[in-house]
Amino acid sequence: MTEPGDTEVFKCPHCGNETVNVLISFTAVDEMLELVDSRTHEIDNFLVESYFFITKCKTCNQVSVFTSADFDEMPYNLSSSFQIWPKNKVLGDGVPKSIEDRYDEANKVKKVSPLAFSILIRRCLEQLCKDKGATGKNLKEKIEDLGKKKIIPETLADMADIIRETGNTGAHGDKFKLNKFDMDVLDDFFIAVIEYVYVAPQRLVKIKDRLKKALQ
Ligand SMILES: [Zn+2]
């Protein structure tokens, strides 16, 4: 996918559909990278070519921007390139598929319905509690249980509880209207919980492992 008009099927970050995306524009930029050798402390300079792709989804007509560098494999696979726009978050490694699927559903409606988003992001939280074996009569108690079992610290439990509460309020009344910024807050809170529970522990294992091997 390097010529305008080229197409590729991948999951659109806007509408979440596995669909045809058309390359609108492609450009390459030279960049000088400075790498320091950790053992000798010598500095090496590399000229790296970075690529930027603008694509348009055939289903929702929204535009996305991706980047990759010349040390990436050819041919470019946009779905594995780094997404610059839209800035919606992608759940990292180690997150159970059941949660990832629900989060995708929530993201699909984010632009069109704050109410639906608040209810669906609350469901993601319910799934996390289930996955972590949290006990309690309702979601409030289950979140407290996550805190008691030290699966999440107090601040994250408070953040999770806000997701629970706004999802409830949305479902049972119209006194509190969520706006775009509220949705971003809920999204950020959810990602923070996910990072703490799933992503960071996995990253920690990986980097510890690499350090151990390097020092052997
Ligand atoms: Zn789309």
PDB file of C-alpha atoms and ligand atoms in Angstrom:
ATOM      1  CA  MET A   1       0.000   0.000   0.000  1.00  0.00           C
ATOM      2  CA  THR A   2       2.168   2.852  -1.270  1.00  0.00           C
ATOM      3  CA  GLU A   3       0.271   4.390  -4.179  1.00  0.00           C
ATOM      4  CA  PRO A   4      -2.811   6.576  -3.704  1.00  0.00           C
ATOM      5  CA  GLY A   5      -5.854   4.485  -4.532  1.00  0.00           C
ATOM      6  CA  ASP A   6      -4.287   1.262  -3.163  1.00  0.00           C
ATOM      7  CA  THR A   7      -6.574  -0.558  -0.767  1.00  0.00           C
ATOM      8  CA  GLU A   8      -6.135  -2.782   2.251  1.00  0.00           C
ATOM      9  CA  VAL A   9      -8.620  -4.525   4.506  1.00  0.00           C
ATOM     10  CA  PHE A  10      -8.132  -3.838   8.206  1.00  0.00           C
ATOM     11  CA  LYS A  11     -10.097  -2.889  11.251  1.00  0.00           C
ATOM     12  CA  CYS A  12     -11.016   0.790  10.933  1.00  0.00           C
ATOM     13  CA  PRO A  13     -10.069   2.635  14.141  1.00  0.00           C
ATOM     14  CA  HIS A  14     -13.160   4.848  13.772  1.00  0.00           C
ATOM     15  CA  CYS A  15     -16.061   2.479  13.141  1.00  0.00           C
ATOM     16  CA  GLY A  16     -14.352  -0.741  14.255  1.00  0.00           C
ATOM     17  CA  ASN A  17     -15.395  -2.603  11.085  1.00  0.00           C
ATOM     18  CA  GLU A  18     -12.995  -4.980   9.366  1.00  0.00           C
ATOM     19  CA  THR A  19     -13.302  -3.158   6.062  1.00  0.00           C
ATOM     20  CA  VAL A  20     -11.616  -1.777   2.935  1.00  0.00           C
ATOM     21  CA  ASN A  21      -9.456   1.301   3.483  1.00  0.00           C
ATOM     22  CA  VAL A  22      -8.126   3.395   0.618  1.00  0.00           C
ATOM     23  CA  LEU A  23      -4.727   5.082   0.648  1.00  0.00           C
ATOM     24  CA  ILE A  24      -5.310   8.811   0.116  1.00  0.00           C
ATOM     25  CA  SER A  25      -1.755  10.050   0.530  1.00  0.00           C
ATOM     26  CA  PHE A  26       1.690   8.696   1.315  1.00  0.00           C
ATOM     27  CA  THR A  27       4.891  10.545   2.166  1.00  0.00           C
ATOM     28  CA  ALA A  28       8.406   9.673   3.391  1.00  0.00           C
ATOM     29  CA  VAL A  29      10.492  11.813   5.759  1.00  0.00           C
ATOM     30  CA  ASP A  30      14.214  11.406   6.576  1.00  0.00           C
ATOM     31  CA  GLU A  31      15.045  11.415  10.242  1.00  0.00           C
ATOM     32  CA  MET A  32      18.433  11.204  12.012  1.00  0.00           C
ATOM     33  CA  LEU A  33      18.400   8.856  14.995  1.00  0.00           C
ATOM     34  CA  GLU A  34      21.100   8.924  17.630  1.00  0.00           C
ATOM     35  CA  LEU A  35      21.723   5.630  19.414  1.00  0.00           C
ATOM     36  CA  VAL A  36      24.083   5.243  22.345  1.00  0.00           C
ATOM     37  CA  ASP A  37      25.743   1.851  22.842  1.00  0.00           C
ATOM     38  CA  SER A  38      24.970   0.909  26.444  1.00  0.00           C
ATOM     39  CA  ARG A  39      28.322  -0.862  26.928  1.00  0.00           C
ATOM     40  CA  THR A  40      30.843   1.287  25.066  1.00  0.00           C
ATOM     41  CA  HIS A  41      28.845   4.555  25.283  1.00  0.00           C
ATOM     42  CA  GLU A  42      29.756   5.222  21.683  1.00  0.00           C
ATOM     43  CA  ILE A  43      27.226   7.215  19.715  1.00  0.00           C
ATOM     44  CA  ASP A  44      25.939   5.932  16.401  1.00  0.00           C
ATOM     45  CA  ASN A  45      23.885   7.965  13.986  1.00  0.00           C
ATOM     46  CA  PHE A  46      21.333   6.328  11.736  1.00  0.00           C
ATOM     47  CA  LEU A  47      19.415   7.850   8.905  1.00  0.00           C
ATOM     48  CA  VAL A  48      15.918   6.456   9.104  1.00  0.00           C
ATOM     49  CA  GLU A  49      13.175   6.987   6.612  1.00  0.00           C
ATOM     50  CA  SER A  50       9.763   7.369   8.243  1.00  0.00           C
ATOM     51  CA  TYR A  51       6.582   6.815   6.267  1.00  0.00           C
ATOM     52  CA  PHE A  52       3.241   8.461   6.810  1.00  0.00           C
ATOM     53  CA  PHE A  53       0.009   7.114   5.375  1.00  0.00           C
ATOM     54  CA  ILE A  54      -3.368   8.809   5.226  1.00  0.00           C
ATOM     55  CA  THR A  55      -6.197   6.361   4.630  1.00  0.00           C
ATOM     56  CA  LYS A  56      -9.958   6.619   4.291  1.00  0.00           C
ATOM     57  CA  CYS A  57     -12.437   3.989   5.439  1.00  0.00           C
ATOM     58  CA  LYS A  58     -14.899   2.805   2.797  1.00  0.00           C
ATOM     59  CA  THR A  59     -17.534   2.134   5.446  1.00  0.00           C
ATOM     60  CA  CYS A  60     -17.563   5.276   7.605  1.00  0.00           C
ATOM     61  CA  ASN A  61     -15.572   7.665   5.347  1.00  0.00           C
ATOM     62  CA  GLN A  62     -13.336   8.736   8.236  1.00  0.00           C
ATOM     63  CA  VAL A  63      -9.653   9.468   7.749  1.00  0.00           C
ATOM     64  CA  SER A  64      -6.822   7.755   9.678  1.00  0.00           C
ATOM     65  CA  VAL A  65      -3.065   8.440   9.794  1.00  0.00           C
ATOM     66  CA  PHE A  66      -0.406   5.759  10.308  1.00  0.00           C
ATOM     67  CA  THR A  67       3.380   5.771  10.416  1.00  0.00           C
ATOM     68  CA  SER A  68       6.103   3.176   9.994  1.00  0.00           C
ATOM     69  CA  ALA A  69       9.866   3.259   9.481  1.00  0.00           C
ATOM     70  CA  ASP A  70      12.202   1.738   6.892  1.00  0.00           C
ATOM     71  CA  PHE A  71      13.420  -0.927   9.293  1.00  0.00           C
ATOM     72  CA  ASP A  72       9.893  -2.346   9.268  1.00  0.00           C
ATOM     73  CA  GLU A  73       9.190  -5.251   6.975  1.00  0.00           C
ATOM     74  CA  MET A  74       8.079  -4.817   3.405  1.00  0.00           C
ATOM     75  CA  PRO A  75       5.428  -4.686   2.107  1.00  0.00           C
ATOM     76  CA  TYR A  76       3.839  -2.328   4.584  1.00  0.00           C
ATOM     77  CA  ASN A  77       1.015  -3.738   6.511  1.00  0.00           C
ATOM     78  CA  LEU A  78      -0.987  -0.793   7.740  1.00  0.00           C
ATOM     79  CA  SER A  79      -2.808  -2.745  10.386  1.00  0.00           C
ATOM     80  CA  SER A  80       0.524  -3.348  12.142  1.00  0.00           C
ATOM     81  CA  SER A  81       1.824   0.211  11.700  1.00  0.00           C
ATOM     82  CA  PHE A  82       1.695   2.756  14.451  1.00  0.00           C
ATOM     83  CA  GLN A  83      -1.580   4.631  14.547  1.00  0.00           C
ATOM     84  CA  ILE A  84      -1.290   8.430  14.934  1.00  0.00           C
ATOM     85  CA  TRP A  85      -4.879   9.393  14.217  1.00  0.00           C
ATOM     86  CA  PRO A  86      -7.524   8.888  15.501  1.00  0.00           C
ATOM     87  CA  LYS A  87      -6.059   9.029  18.975  1.00  0.00           C
ATOM     88  CA  ASN A  88      -8.404   6.403  20.378  1.00  0.00           C
ATOM     89  CA  LYS A  89      -6.598   3.990  22.578  1.00  0.00           C
ATOM     90  CA  VAL A  90      -5.804   0.421  21.832  1.00  0.00           C
ATOM     91  CA  LEU A  91      -5.753  -2.026  24.728  1.00  0.00           C
ATOM     92  CA  GLY A  92      -2.263  -3.447  25.109  1.00  0.00           C
ATOM     93  CA  ASP A  93      -0.928  -6.989  25.294  1.00  0.00           C
ATOM     94  CA  GLY A  94      -2.277  -9.442  27.796  1.00  0.00           C
ATOM     95  CA  VAL A  95      -5.860  -8.143  27.856  1.00  0.00           C
ATOM     96  CA  PRO A  96      -8.433 -10.977  27.639  1.00  0.00           C
ATOM     97  CA  LYS A  97     -10.354 -11.105  24.369  1.00  0.00           C
ATOM     98  CA  SER A  98     -13.679 -10.897  26.191  1.00  0.00           C
ATOM     99  CA  ILE A  99     -12.699  -7.445  27.477  1.00  0.00           C
ATOM    100  CA  GLU A 100     -11.119  -6.339  24.209  1.00  0.00           C
ATOM    101  CA  ASP A 101     -14.306  -7.236  22.270  1.00  0.00           C
ATOM    102  CA  ARG A 102     -16.493  -5.256  24.656  1.00  0.00           C
ATOM    103  CA  TYR A 103     -14.112  -2.312  24.509  1.00  0.00           C
ATOM    104  CA  ASP A 104     -14.296  -2.369  20.690  1.00  0.00           C
ATOM    105  CA  GLU A 105     -18.083  -2.248  20.954  1.00  0.00           C
ATOM    106  CA  ALA A 106     -17.867   0.752  23.291  1.00  0.00           C
ATOM    107  CA  ASN A 107     -15.491   2.530  20.899  1.00  0.00           C
ATOM    108  CA  LYS A 108     -17.836   1.934  17.975  1.00  0.00           C
ATOM    109  CA  VAL A 109     -20.582   3.982  19.618  1.00  0.00           C
ATOM    110  CA  LYS A 110     -18.348   6.609  21.234  1.00  0.00           C
ATOM    111  CA  LYS A 111     -18.885   9.145  18.471  1.00  0.00           C
ATOM    112  CA  VAL A 112     -22.609   8.693  18.136  1.00  0.00           C
ATOM    113  CA  SER A 113     -23.917   8.016  21.623  1.00  0.00           C
ATOM    114  CA  PRO A 114     -22.318   9.075  24.913  1.00  0.00           C
ATOM    115  CA  LEU A 115     -25.110   7.211  26.714  1.00  0.00           C
ATOM    116  CA  ALA A 116     -24.402   3.934  24.930  1.00  0.00           C
ATOM    117  CA  PHE A 117     -20.669   4.450  25.488  1.00  0.00           C
ATOM    118  CA  SER A 118     -21.116   4.918  29.241  1.00  0.00           C
ATOM    119  CA  ILE A 119     -23.192   1.731  29.456  1.00  0.00           C
ATOM    120  CA  LEU A 120     -20.784  -0.316  27.324  1.00  0.00           C
ATOM    121  CA  ILE A 121     -17.617   0.855  29.100  1.00  0.00           C
ATOM    122  CA  ARG A 122     -19.331  -0.146  32.355  1.00  0.00           C
ATOM    123  CA  ARG A 123     -19.829  -3.614  30.851  1.00  0.00           C
ATOM    124  CA  CYS A 124     -16.094  -3.773  30.123  1.00  0.00           C
ATOM    125  CA  LEU A 125     -15.552  -3.221  33.818  1.00  0.00           C
ATOM    126  CA  GLU A 126     -18.037  -5.967  34.708  1.00  0.00           C
ATOM    127  CA  GLN A 127     -16.073  -8.314  32.465  1.00  0.00           C
ATOM    128  CA  LEU A 128     -12.794  -7.334  34.154  1.00  0.00           C
ATOM    129  CA  CYS A 129     -14.330  -8.118  37.574  1.00  0.00           C
ATOM    130  CA  LYS A 130     -15.499 -11.487  36.259  1.00  0.00           C
ATOM    131  CA  ASP A 131     -12.066 -12.247  34.796  1.00  0.00           C
ATOM    132  CA  LYS A 132     -10.351 -11.385  38.080  1.00  0.00           C
ATOM    133  CA  GLY A 133     -12.857 -13.377  40.136  1.00  0.00           C
ATOM    134  CA  ALA A 134     -14.141 -10.381  42.086  1.00  0.00           C
ATOM    135  CA  THR A 135     -16.981 -11.236  44.458  1.00  0.00           C
ATOM    136  CA  GLY A 136     -19.955  -9.171  45.585  1.00  0.00           C
ATOM    137  CA  LYS A 137     -23.702  -8.742  45.074  1.00  0.00           C
ATOM    138  CA  ASN A 138     -23.277  -5.971  42.544  1.00  0.00           C
ATOM    139  CA  LEU A 139     -20.619  -4.134  40.562  1.00  0.00           C
ATOM    140  CA  LYS A 140     -19.975  -1.652  43.373  1.00  0.00           C
ATOM    141  CA  GLU A 141     -19.096  -4.472  45.759  1.00  0.00           C
ATOM    142  CA  LYS A 142     -17.040  -6.242  43.124  1.00  0.00           C
ATOM    143  CA  ILE A 143     -14.942  -3.119  42.532  1.00  0.00           C
ATOM    144  CA  GLU A 144     -14.452  -2.814  46.299  1.00  0.00           C
ATOM    145  CA  ASP A 145     -13.412  -6.458  46.321  1.00  0.00           C
ATOM    146  CA  LEU A 146     -10.744  -5.759  43.654  1.00  0.00           C
ATOM    147  CA  GLY A 147      -9.413  -3.063  45.977  1.00  0.00           C
ATOM    148  CA  LYS A 148      -9.506  -5.322  49.052  1.00  0.00           C
ATOM    149  CA  LYS A 149      -7.650  -8.062  47.194  1.00  0.00           C
ATOM    150  CA  LYS A 150      -5.115  -5.437  46.092  1.00  0.00           C
ATOM    151  CA  ILE A 151      -5.725  -6.227  42.424  1.00  0.00           C
ATOM    152  CA  ILE A 152      -6.085  -2.462  42.017  1.00  0.00           C
ATOM    153  CA  PRO A 153      -5.032   0.344  44.400  1.00  0.00           C
ATOM    154  CA  GLU A 154      -7.540   2.720  45.994  1.00  0.00           C
ATOM    155  CA  THR A 155      -7.329   5.499  43.402  1.00  0.00           C
ATOM    156  CA  LEU A 156      -7.963   3.079  40.562  1.00  0.00           C
ATOM    157  CA  ALA A 157     -10.875   1.567  42.491  1.00  0.00           C
ATOM    158  CA  ASP A 158     -12.322   5.091  42.791  1.00  0.00           C
ATOM    159  CA  MET A 159     -11.799   5.631  39.058  1.00  0.00           C
ATOM    160  CA  ALA A 160     -13.495   2.315  38.285  1.00  0.00           C
ATOM    161  CA  ASP A 161     -16.377   3.274  40.560  1.00  0.00           C
ATOM    162  CA  ILE A 162     -16.952   6.471  38.576  1.00  0.00           C
ATOM    163  CA  ILE A 163     -17.266   4.356  35.417  1.00  0.00           C
ATOM    164  CA  ARG A 164     -19.803   2.178  37.238  1.00  0.00           C
ATOM    165  CA  GLU A 165     -21.768   5.165  38.486  1.00  0.00           C
ATOM    166  CA  THR A 166     -21.917   7.105  35.214  1.00  0.00           C
ATOM    167  CA  GLY A 167     -22.948   3.929  33.379  1.00  0.00           C
ATOM    168  CA  ASN A 168     -25.751   3.505  35.935  1.00  0.00           C
ATOM    169  CA  THR A 169     -26.860   7.109  35.775  1.00  0.00           C
ATOM    170  CA  GLY A 170     -26.913   6.948  32.010  1.00  0.00           C
ATOM    171  CA  ALA A 171     -29.079   3.840  32.036  1.00  0.00           C
ATOM    172  CA  HIS A 172     -31.565   4.995  34.667  1.00  0.00           C
ATOM    173  CA  GLY A 173     -32.224   8.649  34.104  1.00  0.00           C
ATOM    174  CA  ASP A 174     -31.382  11.779  32.199  1.00  0.00           C
ATOM    175  CA  LYS A 175     -30.318  14.098  35.026  1.00  0.00           C
ATOM    176  CA  PHE A 176     -26.651  13.770  34.135  1.00  0.00           C
ATOM    177  CA  LYS A 177     -25.712  14.268  30.492  1.00  0.00           C
ATOM    178  CA  LEU A 178     -22.295  13.028  29.443  1.00  0.00           C
ATOM    179  CA  ASN A 179     -20.338  15.204  27.041  1.00  0.00           C
ATOM    180  CA  LYS A 180     -17.328  14.390  24.847  1.00  0.00           C
ATOM    181  CA  PHE A 181     -14.872  15.327  27.589  1.00  0.00           C
ATOM    182  CA  ASP A 182     -16.610  13.118  30.152  1.00  0.00           C
ATOM    183  CA  MET A 183     -16.328  10.232  27.714  1.00  0.00           C
ATOM    184  CA  ASP A 184     -12.594  10.836  27.348  1.00  0.00           C
ATOM    185  CA  VAL A 185     -12.263  10.817  31.146  1.00  0.00           C
ATOM    186  CA  LEU A 186     -14.127   7.499  31.409  1.00  0.00           C
ATOM    187  CA  ASP A 187     -12.045   6.088  28.585  1.00  0.00           C
ATOM    188  CA  ASP A 188      -8.789   7.233  30.238  1.00  0.00           C
ATOM    189  CA  PHE A 189      -9.865   5.808  33.600  1.00  0.00           C
ATOM    190  CA  PHE A 190     -10.702   2.460  32.043  1.00  0.00           C
ATOM    191  CA  ILE A 191      -7.378   2.337  30.187  1.00  0.00           C
ATOM    192  CA  ALA A 192      -5.531   3.170  33.438  1.00  0.00           C
ATOM    193  CA  VAL A 193      -7.192   0.219  35.181  1.00  0.00           C
ATOM    194  CA  ILE A 194      -6.428  -2.073  32.229  1.00  0.00           C
ATOM    195  CA  GLU A 195      -2.790  -0.922  32.138  1.00  0.00           C
ATOM    196  CA  TYR A 196      -2.378  -1.631  35.829  1.00  0.00           C
ATOM    197  CA  VAL A 197      -4.132  -4.996  35.878  1.00  0.00           C
ATOM    198  CA  TYR A 198      -2.974  -6.541  32.587  1.00  0.00           C
ATOM    199  CA  VAL A 199      -0.528  -4.573  30.481  1.00  0.00           C
ATOM    200  CA  ALA A 200       2.104  -3.349  32.962  1.00  0.00           C
ATOM    201  CA  PRO A 201       2.630  -6.769  34.669  1.00  0.00           C
ATOM    202  CA  GLN A 202       3.213  -8.366  31.269  1.00  0.00           C
ATOM    203  CA  ARG A 203       5.635  -5.634  30.202  1.00  0.00           C
ATOM    204  CA  LEU A 204       7.444  -5.962  33.503  1.00  0.00           C
ATOM    205  CA  VAL A 205       7.986  -9.692  32.952  1.00  0.00           C
ATOM    206  CA  LYS A 206       9.284  -9.081  29.434  1.00  0.00           C
ATOM    207  CA  ILE A 207      11.783  -6.372  30.331  1.00  0.00           C
ATOM    208  CA  LYS A 208      12.963  -8.250  33.435  1.00  0.00           C
ATOM    209  CA  ASP A 209      13.537 -11.274  31.255  1.00  0.00           C
ATOM    210  CA  ARG A 210      15.563  -9.281  28.716  1.00  0.00           C
ATOM    211  CA  LEU A 211      17.616  -7.642  31.462  1.00  0.00           C
ATOM    212  CA  LYS A 212      18.334 -11.009  33.045  1.00  0.00           C
ATOM    213  CA  LYS A 213      19.460 -12.499  29.723  1.00  0.00           C
ATOM    214  CA  ALA A 214      21.637  -9.473  28.931  1.00  0.00           C
ATOM    215  CA  LEU A 215      23.379  -9.653  32.294  1.00  0.00           C
ATOM    216  CA  GLN A 216      24.053 -13.419  32.199  1.00  0.00           C
TER     217      GLN A 216
HETATM  218 ZN    ZN B   1     -14.591   3.153   9.384  1.00  0.00          ZN
END
